[in-house]
Tab-separated table of C-alpha atoms and ligand atoms in Angstrom:
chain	number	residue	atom	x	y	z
A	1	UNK	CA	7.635	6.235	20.254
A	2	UNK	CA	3.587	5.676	19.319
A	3	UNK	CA	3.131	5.066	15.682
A	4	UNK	CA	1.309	8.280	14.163
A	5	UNK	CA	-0.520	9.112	10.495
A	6	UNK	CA	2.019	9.954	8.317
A	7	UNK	CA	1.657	13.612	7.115
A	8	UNK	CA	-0.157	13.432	3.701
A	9	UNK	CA	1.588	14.962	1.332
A	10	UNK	CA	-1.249	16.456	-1.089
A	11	UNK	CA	-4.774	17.346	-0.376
A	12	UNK	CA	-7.403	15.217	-0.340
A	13	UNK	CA	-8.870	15.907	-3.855
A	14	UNK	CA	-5.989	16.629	-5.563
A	15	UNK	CA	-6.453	13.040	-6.885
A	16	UNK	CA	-9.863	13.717	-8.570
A	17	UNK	CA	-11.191	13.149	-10.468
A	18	UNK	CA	-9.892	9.498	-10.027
A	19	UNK	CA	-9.693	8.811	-6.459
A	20	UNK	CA	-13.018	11.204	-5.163
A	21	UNK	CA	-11.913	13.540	-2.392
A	22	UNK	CA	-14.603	11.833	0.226
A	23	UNK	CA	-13.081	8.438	-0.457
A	24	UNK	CA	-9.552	10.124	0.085
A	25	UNK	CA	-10.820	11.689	3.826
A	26	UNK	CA	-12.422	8.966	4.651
A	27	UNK	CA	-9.623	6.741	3.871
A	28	UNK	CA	-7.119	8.794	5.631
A	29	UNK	CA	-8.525	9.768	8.513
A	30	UNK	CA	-10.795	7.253	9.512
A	31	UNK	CA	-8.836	4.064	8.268
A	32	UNK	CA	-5.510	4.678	8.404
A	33	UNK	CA	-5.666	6.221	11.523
A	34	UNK	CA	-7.475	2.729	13.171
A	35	UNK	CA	-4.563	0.897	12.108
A	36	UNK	CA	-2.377	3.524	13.590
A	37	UNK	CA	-4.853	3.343	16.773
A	38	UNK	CA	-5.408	-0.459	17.183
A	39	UNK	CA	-1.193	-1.001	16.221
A	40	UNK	CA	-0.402	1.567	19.330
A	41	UNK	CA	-3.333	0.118	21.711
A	42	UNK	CA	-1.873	-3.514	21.116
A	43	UNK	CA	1.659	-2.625	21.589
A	44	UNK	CA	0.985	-0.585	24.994
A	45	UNK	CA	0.956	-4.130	26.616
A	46	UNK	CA	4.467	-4.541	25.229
A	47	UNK	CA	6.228	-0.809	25.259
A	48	UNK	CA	9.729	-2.266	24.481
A	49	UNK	CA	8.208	-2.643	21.041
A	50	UNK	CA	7.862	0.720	20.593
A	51	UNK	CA	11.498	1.084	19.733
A	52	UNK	CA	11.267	-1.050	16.508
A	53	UNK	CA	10.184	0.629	13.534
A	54	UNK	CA	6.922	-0.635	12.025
A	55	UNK	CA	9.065	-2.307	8.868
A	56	UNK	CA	11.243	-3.988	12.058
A	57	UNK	CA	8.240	-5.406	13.469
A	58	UNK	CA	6.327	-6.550	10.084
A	59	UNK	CA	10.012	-7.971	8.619
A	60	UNK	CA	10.132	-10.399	12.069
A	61	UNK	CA	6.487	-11.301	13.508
A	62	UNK	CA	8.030	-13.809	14.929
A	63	UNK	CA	9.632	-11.470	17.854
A	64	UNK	CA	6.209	-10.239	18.673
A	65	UNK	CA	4.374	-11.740	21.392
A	66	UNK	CA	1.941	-14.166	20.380
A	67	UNK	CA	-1.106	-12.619	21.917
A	68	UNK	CA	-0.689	-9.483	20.149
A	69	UNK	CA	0.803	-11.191	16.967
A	70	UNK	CA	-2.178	-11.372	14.852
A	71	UNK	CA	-3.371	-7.792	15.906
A	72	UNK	CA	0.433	-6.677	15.159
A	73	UNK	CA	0.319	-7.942	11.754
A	74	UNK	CA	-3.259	-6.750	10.502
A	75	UNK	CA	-3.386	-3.131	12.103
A	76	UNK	CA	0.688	-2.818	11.475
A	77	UNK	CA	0.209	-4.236	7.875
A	78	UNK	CA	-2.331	-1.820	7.596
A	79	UNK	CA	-0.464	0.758	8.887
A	80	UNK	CA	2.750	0.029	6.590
A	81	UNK	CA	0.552	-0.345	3.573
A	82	UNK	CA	-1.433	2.818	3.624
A	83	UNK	CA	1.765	4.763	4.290
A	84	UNK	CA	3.176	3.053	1.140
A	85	UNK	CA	0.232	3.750	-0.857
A	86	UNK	CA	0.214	7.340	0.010
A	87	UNK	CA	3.577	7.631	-1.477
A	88	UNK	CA	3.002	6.337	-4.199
A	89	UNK	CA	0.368	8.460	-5.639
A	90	UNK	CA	0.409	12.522	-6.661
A	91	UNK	CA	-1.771	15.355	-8.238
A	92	UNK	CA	0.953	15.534	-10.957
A	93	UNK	CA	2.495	12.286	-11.547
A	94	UNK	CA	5.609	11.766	-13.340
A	95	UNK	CA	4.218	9.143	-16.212
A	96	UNK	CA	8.205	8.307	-17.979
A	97	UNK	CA	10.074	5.801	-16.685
A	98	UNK	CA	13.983	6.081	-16.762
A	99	UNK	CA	15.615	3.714	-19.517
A	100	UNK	CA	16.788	1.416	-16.578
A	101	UNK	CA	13.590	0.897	-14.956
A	102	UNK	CA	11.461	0.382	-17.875
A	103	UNK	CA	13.886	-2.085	-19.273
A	104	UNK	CA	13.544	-4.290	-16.000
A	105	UNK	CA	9.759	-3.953	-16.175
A	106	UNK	CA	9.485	-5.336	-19.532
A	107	UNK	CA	6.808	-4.833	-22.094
A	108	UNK	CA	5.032	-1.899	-20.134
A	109	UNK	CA	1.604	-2.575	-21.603
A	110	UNK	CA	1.922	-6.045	-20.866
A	111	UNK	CA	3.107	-5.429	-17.092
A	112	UNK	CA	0.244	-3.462	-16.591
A	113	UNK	CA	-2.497	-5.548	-18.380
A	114	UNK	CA	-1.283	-8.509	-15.781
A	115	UNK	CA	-1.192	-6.131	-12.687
A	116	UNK	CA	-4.802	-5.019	-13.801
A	117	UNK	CA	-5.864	-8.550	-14.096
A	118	UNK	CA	-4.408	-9.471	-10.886
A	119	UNK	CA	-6.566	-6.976	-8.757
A	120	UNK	CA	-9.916	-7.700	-10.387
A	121	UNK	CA	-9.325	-11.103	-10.253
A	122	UNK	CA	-8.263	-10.991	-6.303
A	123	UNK	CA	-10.895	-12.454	-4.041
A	124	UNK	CA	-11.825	-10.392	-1.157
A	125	UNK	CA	-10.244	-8.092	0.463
A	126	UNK	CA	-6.318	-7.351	-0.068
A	127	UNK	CA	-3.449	-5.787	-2.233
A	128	UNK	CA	-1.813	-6.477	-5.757
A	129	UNK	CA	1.840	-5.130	-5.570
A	130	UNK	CA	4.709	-4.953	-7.905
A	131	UNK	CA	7.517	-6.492	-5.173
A	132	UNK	CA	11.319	-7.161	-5.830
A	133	UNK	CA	12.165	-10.307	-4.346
A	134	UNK	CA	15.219	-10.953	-2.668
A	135	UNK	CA	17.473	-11.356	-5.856
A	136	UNK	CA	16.068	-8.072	-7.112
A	137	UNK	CA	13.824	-9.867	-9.327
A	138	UNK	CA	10.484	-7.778	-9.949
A	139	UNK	CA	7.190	-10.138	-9.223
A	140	UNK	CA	3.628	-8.845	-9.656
A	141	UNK	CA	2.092	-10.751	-5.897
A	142	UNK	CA	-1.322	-10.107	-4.403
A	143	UNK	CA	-1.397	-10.441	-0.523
A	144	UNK	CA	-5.016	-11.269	1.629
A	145	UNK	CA	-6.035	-8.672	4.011
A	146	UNK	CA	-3.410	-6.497	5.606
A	147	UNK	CA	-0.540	-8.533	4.620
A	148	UNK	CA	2.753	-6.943	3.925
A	149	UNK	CA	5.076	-7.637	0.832
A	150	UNK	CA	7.969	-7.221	3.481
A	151	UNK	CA	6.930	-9.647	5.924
A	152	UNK	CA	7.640	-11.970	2.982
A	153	UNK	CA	10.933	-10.715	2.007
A	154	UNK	CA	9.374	-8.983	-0.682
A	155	UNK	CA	9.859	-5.086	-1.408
A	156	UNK	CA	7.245	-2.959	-2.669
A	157	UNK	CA	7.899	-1.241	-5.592
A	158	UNK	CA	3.560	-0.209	-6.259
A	159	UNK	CA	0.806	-1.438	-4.573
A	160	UNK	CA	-2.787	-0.997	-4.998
A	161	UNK	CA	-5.345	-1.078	-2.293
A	162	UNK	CA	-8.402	-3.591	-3.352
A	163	UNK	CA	-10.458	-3.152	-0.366
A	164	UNK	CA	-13.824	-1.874	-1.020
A	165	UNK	CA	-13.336	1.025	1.413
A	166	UNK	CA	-10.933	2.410	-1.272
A	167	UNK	CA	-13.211	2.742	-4.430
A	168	UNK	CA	-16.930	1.904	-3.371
A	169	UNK	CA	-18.350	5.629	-2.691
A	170	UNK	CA	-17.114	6.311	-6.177
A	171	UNK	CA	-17.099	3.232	-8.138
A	172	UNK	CA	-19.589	0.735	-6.115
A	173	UNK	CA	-18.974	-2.510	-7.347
A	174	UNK	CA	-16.529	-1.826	-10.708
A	175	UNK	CA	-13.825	-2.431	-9.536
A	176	UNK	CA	-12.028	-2.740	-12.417
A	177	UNK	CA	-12.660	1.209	-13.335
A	178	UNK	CA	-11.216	1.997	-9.749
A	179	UNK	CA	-7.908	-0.013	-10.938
A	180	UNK	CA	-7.873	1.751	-14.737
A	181	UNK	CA	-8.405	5.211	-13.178
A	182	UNK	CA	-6.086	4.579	-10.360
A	183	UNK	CA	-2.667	4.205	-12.612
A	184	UNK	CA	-3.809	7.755	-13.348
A	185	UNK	CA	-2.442	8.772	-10.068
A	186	UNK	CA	0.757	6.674	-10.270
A	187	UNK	CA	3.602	8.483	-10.019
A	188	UNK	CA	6.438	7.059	-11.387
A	189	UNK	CA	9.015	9.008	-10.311
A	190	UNK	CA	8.546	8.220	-6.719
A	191	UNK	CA	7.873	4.652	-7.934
A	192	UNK	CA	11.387	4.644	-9.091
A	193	UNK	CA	12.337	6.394	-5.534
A	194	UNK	CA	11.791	2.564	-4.410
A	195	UNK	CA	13.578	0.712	-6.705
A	196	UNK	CA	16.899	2.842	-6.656
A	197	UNK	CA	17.088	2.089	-2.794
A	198	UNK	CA	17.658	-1.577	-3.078
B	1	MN	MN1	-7.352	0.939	2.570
Protein backbone atom coordinates (compact mmCIF):
# COMPACT_ATOMS: atom_id res chain seq x y z
CA UNK A 1 0.00 0.00 0.00
CA UNK A 2 1.06 3.95 -0.92
CA UNK A 3 1.98 5.83 2.15
CA UNK A 4 -0.90 8.52 2.80
CA UNK A 5 -1.26 11.83 5.33
CA UNK A 6 -2.21 10.60 8.41
CA UNK A 7 -5.70 11.90 9.41
CA UNK A 8 -5.08 14.96 11.70
CA UNK A 9 -6.61 14.61 14.62
CA UNK A 10 -7.61 18.37 15.61
CA UNK A 11 -8.17 21.34 13.46
CA UNK A 12 -5.77 23.40 12.25
CA UNK A 13 -6.04 26.30 14.80
CA UNK A 14 -6.94 24.54 17.59
CA UNK A 15 -3.24 25.06 18.51
CA UNK A 16 -3.42 28.92 18.57
CA UNK A 17 -2.57 30.85 19.70
CA UNK A 18 0.88 29.02 19.79
CA UNK A 19 1.27 27.24 16.64
CA UNK A 20 -0.84 29.97 14.09
CA UNK A 21 -3.48 28.10 12.11
CA UNK A 22 -1.69 29.17 8.56
CA UNK A 23 1.57 27.66 9.76
CA UNK A 24 -0.52 24.49 10.83
CA UNK A 25 -2.21 24.23 6.94
CA UNK A 26 0.60 24.96 5.45
CA UNK A 27 2.56 22.50 7.32
CA UNK A 28 0.12 19.77 6.86
CA UNK A 29 -0.90 19.93 3.67
CA UNK A 30 1.76 21.21 1.74
CA UNK A 31 4.81 19.58 3.64
CA UNK A 32 3.83 16.62 4.97
CA UNK A 33 2.09 15.63 2.12
CA UNK A 34 5.62 16.10 -0.22
CA UNK A 35 7.20 13.71 1.97
CA UNK A 36 4.25 11.46 1.63
CA UNK A 37 4.47 12.29 -2.32
CA UNK A 38 8.26 12.13 -3.00
CA UNK A 39 8.42 8.69 -0.32
CA UNK A 40 5.56 6.99 -2.73
CA UNK A 41 7.14 8.41 -6.18
CA UNK A 42 10.62 6.89 -5.08
CA UNK A 43 9.33 3.64 -3.96
CA UNK A 44 7.13 3.05 -7.28
CA UNK A 45 10.53 1.93 -8.83
CA UNK A 46 10.66 -0.67 -6.07
CA UNK A 47 6.77 -1.78 -5.26
CA UNK A 48 7.89 -4.77 -3.08
CA UNK A 49 8.68 -1.99 -0.64
CA UNK A 50 5.42 -1.06 -0.32
CA UNK A 51 4.73 -3.90 2.04
CA UNK A 52 7.11 -2.59 4.80
CA UNK A 53 5.78 -0.14 7.05
CA UNK A 54 7.49 3.26 6.97
CA UNK A 55 9.15 2.48 10.71
CA UNK A 56 10.35 -1.05 8.74
CA UNK A 57 11.98 0.85 6.15
CA UNK A 58 13.57 3.86 8.35
CA UNK A 59 14.69 1.00 11.23
CA UNK A 60 16.83 -0.89 8.13
CA UNK A 61 18.01 1.65 5.23
CA UNK A 62 20.22 -0.66 4.57
CA UNK A 63 17.52 -3.04 2.67
CA UNK A 64 16.60 -0.17 0.48
CA UNK A 65 18.09 0.12 -2.80
CA UNK A 66 20.83 2.42 -2.98
CA UNK A 67 19.51 4.69 -5.65
CA UNK A 68 16.49 5.47 -3.82
CA UNK A 69 18.25 5.28 -0.34
CA UNK A 70 18.91 8.82 0.28
CA UNK A 71 15.41 9.90 -1.12
CA UNK A 72 13.95 6.96 1.22
CA UNK A 73 15.47 8.35 4.22
CA UNK A 74 14.76 12.24 3.82
CA UNK A 75 11.07 12.14 2.40
CA UNK A 76 10.37 8.80 4.73
CA UNK A 77 12.09 10.58 7.74
CA UNK A 78 9.99 13.28 6.94
CA UNK A 79 7.14 11.39 6.64
CA UNK A 80 7.68 9.40 10.08
CA UNK A 81 8.51 12.61 11.85
CA UNK A 82 5.59 14.77 11.00
CA UNK A 83 3.26 11.87 11.83
CA UNK A 84 5.04 11.73 15.24
CA UNK A 85 4.81 15.31 15.78
CA UNK A 86 1.19 15.42 15.07
CA UNK A 87 0.65 13.08 17.87
CA UNK A 88 2.20 14.59 20.04
CA UNK A 89 0.48 17.83 20.25
CA UNK A 90 -3.48 18.76 21.27
CA UNK A 91 -5.94 21.74 21.80
CA UNK A 92 -6.20 20.49 25.44
CA UNK A 93 -3.11 18.94 26.57
CA UNK A 94 -2.79 16.85 29.52
CA UNK A 95 0.17 18.98 31.46
CA UNK A 96 0.70 16.06 34.76
CA UNK A 97 2.89 13.51 34.35
CA UNK A 98 2.19 10.08 36.11
CA UNK A 99 4.57 9.49 39.25
CA UNK A 100 6.50 6.89 37.07
CA UNK A 101 7.24 8.99 34.21
CA UNK A 102 8.20 12.08 35.91
CA UNK A 103 10.48 10.19 38.17
CA UNK A 104 12.47 8.81 35.03
CA UNK A 105 12.55 12.32 33.56
CA UNK A 106 14.20 13.82 36.44
CA UNK A 107 14.18 17.37 37.60
CA UNK A 108 11.32 18.51 35.12
CA UNK A 109 12.46 22.11 34.95
CA UNK A 110 15.81 21.07 34.36
CA UNK A 111 14.80 18.48 31.48
CA UNK A 112 13.12 21.08 29.83
CA UNK A 113 15.61 24.03 30.22
CA UNK A 114 18.23 21.45 28.34
CA UNK A 115 15.63 20.36 25.63
CA UNK A 116 15.00 24.21 25.10
CA UNK A 117 18.64 24.83 24.84
CA UNK A 118 19.16 22.04 22.55
CA UNK A 119 16.76 23.38 19.75
CA UNK A 120 17.96 26.99 19.76
CA UNK A 121 21.26 25.96 19.83
CA UNK A 122 20.74 23.34 16.73
CA UNK A 123 22.31 24.54 13.52
CA UNK A 124 20.15 24.41 10.56
CA UNK A 125 17.58 22.60 9.83
CA UNK A 126 16.47 19.41 12.02
CA UNK A 127 14.77 17.96 15.24
CA UNK A 128 15.53 17.91 19.11
CA UNK A 129 13.79 14.74 20.55
CA UNK A 130 13.48 13.19 23.90
CA UNK A 131 14.50 9.31 22.62
CA UNK A 132 14.80 6.10 24.84
CA UNK A 133 17.72 4.30 23.80
CA UNK A 134 17.91 0.77 23.60
CA UNK A 135 18.30 0.06 27.44
CA UNK A 136 15.29 2.28 28.03
CA UNK A 137 17.48 5.00 29.02
CA UNK A 138 15.81 8.52 28.18
CA UNK A 139 18.45 10.86 26.05
CA UNK A 140 17.58 14.40 24.93
CA UNK A 141 19.36 13.93 20.84
CA UNK A 142 18.98 16.43 18.03
CA UNK A 143 19.03 14.80 14.49
CA UNK A 144 20.08 17.02 10.97
CA UNK A 145 17.44 17.25 8.44
CA UNK A 146 14.89 14.50 8.18
CA UNK A 147 16.67 12.09 10.27
CA UNK A 148 14.79 9.64 12.35
CA UNK A 149 15.46 8.79 16.13
CA UNK A 150 14.54 5.12 15.00
CA UNK A 151 16.88 4.70 12.30
CA UNK A 152 19.32 5.02 15.21
CA UNK A 153 17.79 2.65 17.54
CA UNK A 154 16.44 5.41 19.32
CA UNK A 155 12.58 5.79 20.26
CA UNK A 156 10.84 8.94 20.31
CA UNK A 157 9.29 9.82 23.27
CA UNK A 158 8.78 14.12 22.01
CA UNK A 159 10.17 15.71 19.28
CA UNK A 160 10.15 19.17 18.12
CA UNK A 161 10.31 20.29 14.57
CA UNK A 162 13.20 23.16 14.15
CA UNK A 163 12.77 23.78 10.58
CA UNK A 164 11.91 27.24 9.74
CA UNK A 165 8.81 26.14 7.82
CA UNK A 166 7.37 25.31 11.30
CA UNK A 167 7.52 28.74 13.17
CA UNK A 168 8.67 31.51 10.59
CA UNK A 169 5.08 32.97 9.44
CA UNK A 170 4.53 33.44 13.13
CA UNK A 171 7.73 33.86 14.85
CA UNK A 172 10.32 34.91 11.90
CA UNK A 173 13.56 34.47 13.21
CA UNK A 174 12.87 33.80 17.31
CA UNK A 175 13.09 30.80 17.41
CA UNK A 176 13.42 30.38 20.78
CA UNK A 177 9.64 31.85 21.41
CA UNK A 178 8.44 29.13 18.82
CA UNK A 179 10.16 26.41 21.28
CA UNK A 180 8.69 28.23 24.75
CA UNK A 181 5.20 28.48 23.19
CA UNK A 182 5.37 25.13 21.64
CA UNK A 183 5.54 22.98 25.14
CA UNK A 184 2.19 24.77 25.38
CA UNK A 185 0.80 22.28 23.03
CA UNK A 186 2.55 19.23 24.55
CA UNK A 187 0.43 16.81 25.59
CA UNK A 188 1.64 14.67 28.02
CA UNK A 189 -0.65 12.15 28.21
CA UNK A 190 -0.08 10.94 24.75
CA UNK A 191 3.62 11.60 25.48
CA UNK A 192 3.33 8.95 28.05
CA UNK A 193 1.23 6.81 25.28
CA UNK A 194 5.01 6.32 23.96
CA UNK A 195 6.82 5.46 26.76
CA UNK A 196 4.35 2.74 28.20
CA UNK A 197 4.79 0.83 24.78
CA UNK A 198 8.38 -0.03 25.21
MN1 LIG B 1 8.16 20.28 9.36
Amino acid sequence: MKHELPKLEYSYDALEPYIDAKTMEIHYTKHHQNYVNKLNEALDKYPKLYEKSIEELLMDLEVVPEDIRTTVKNNGGGHFNHTFFWSIMGPNPQMALSEDFAQKLGDFNNFKTEFSNKATALFGSGWVWLAQNKDGKLDIISTSNQDSPISQNYKPIIGIDLWEHAYYLKYQNKRSEYIDAWWNVVDWKKVEKNMSEH
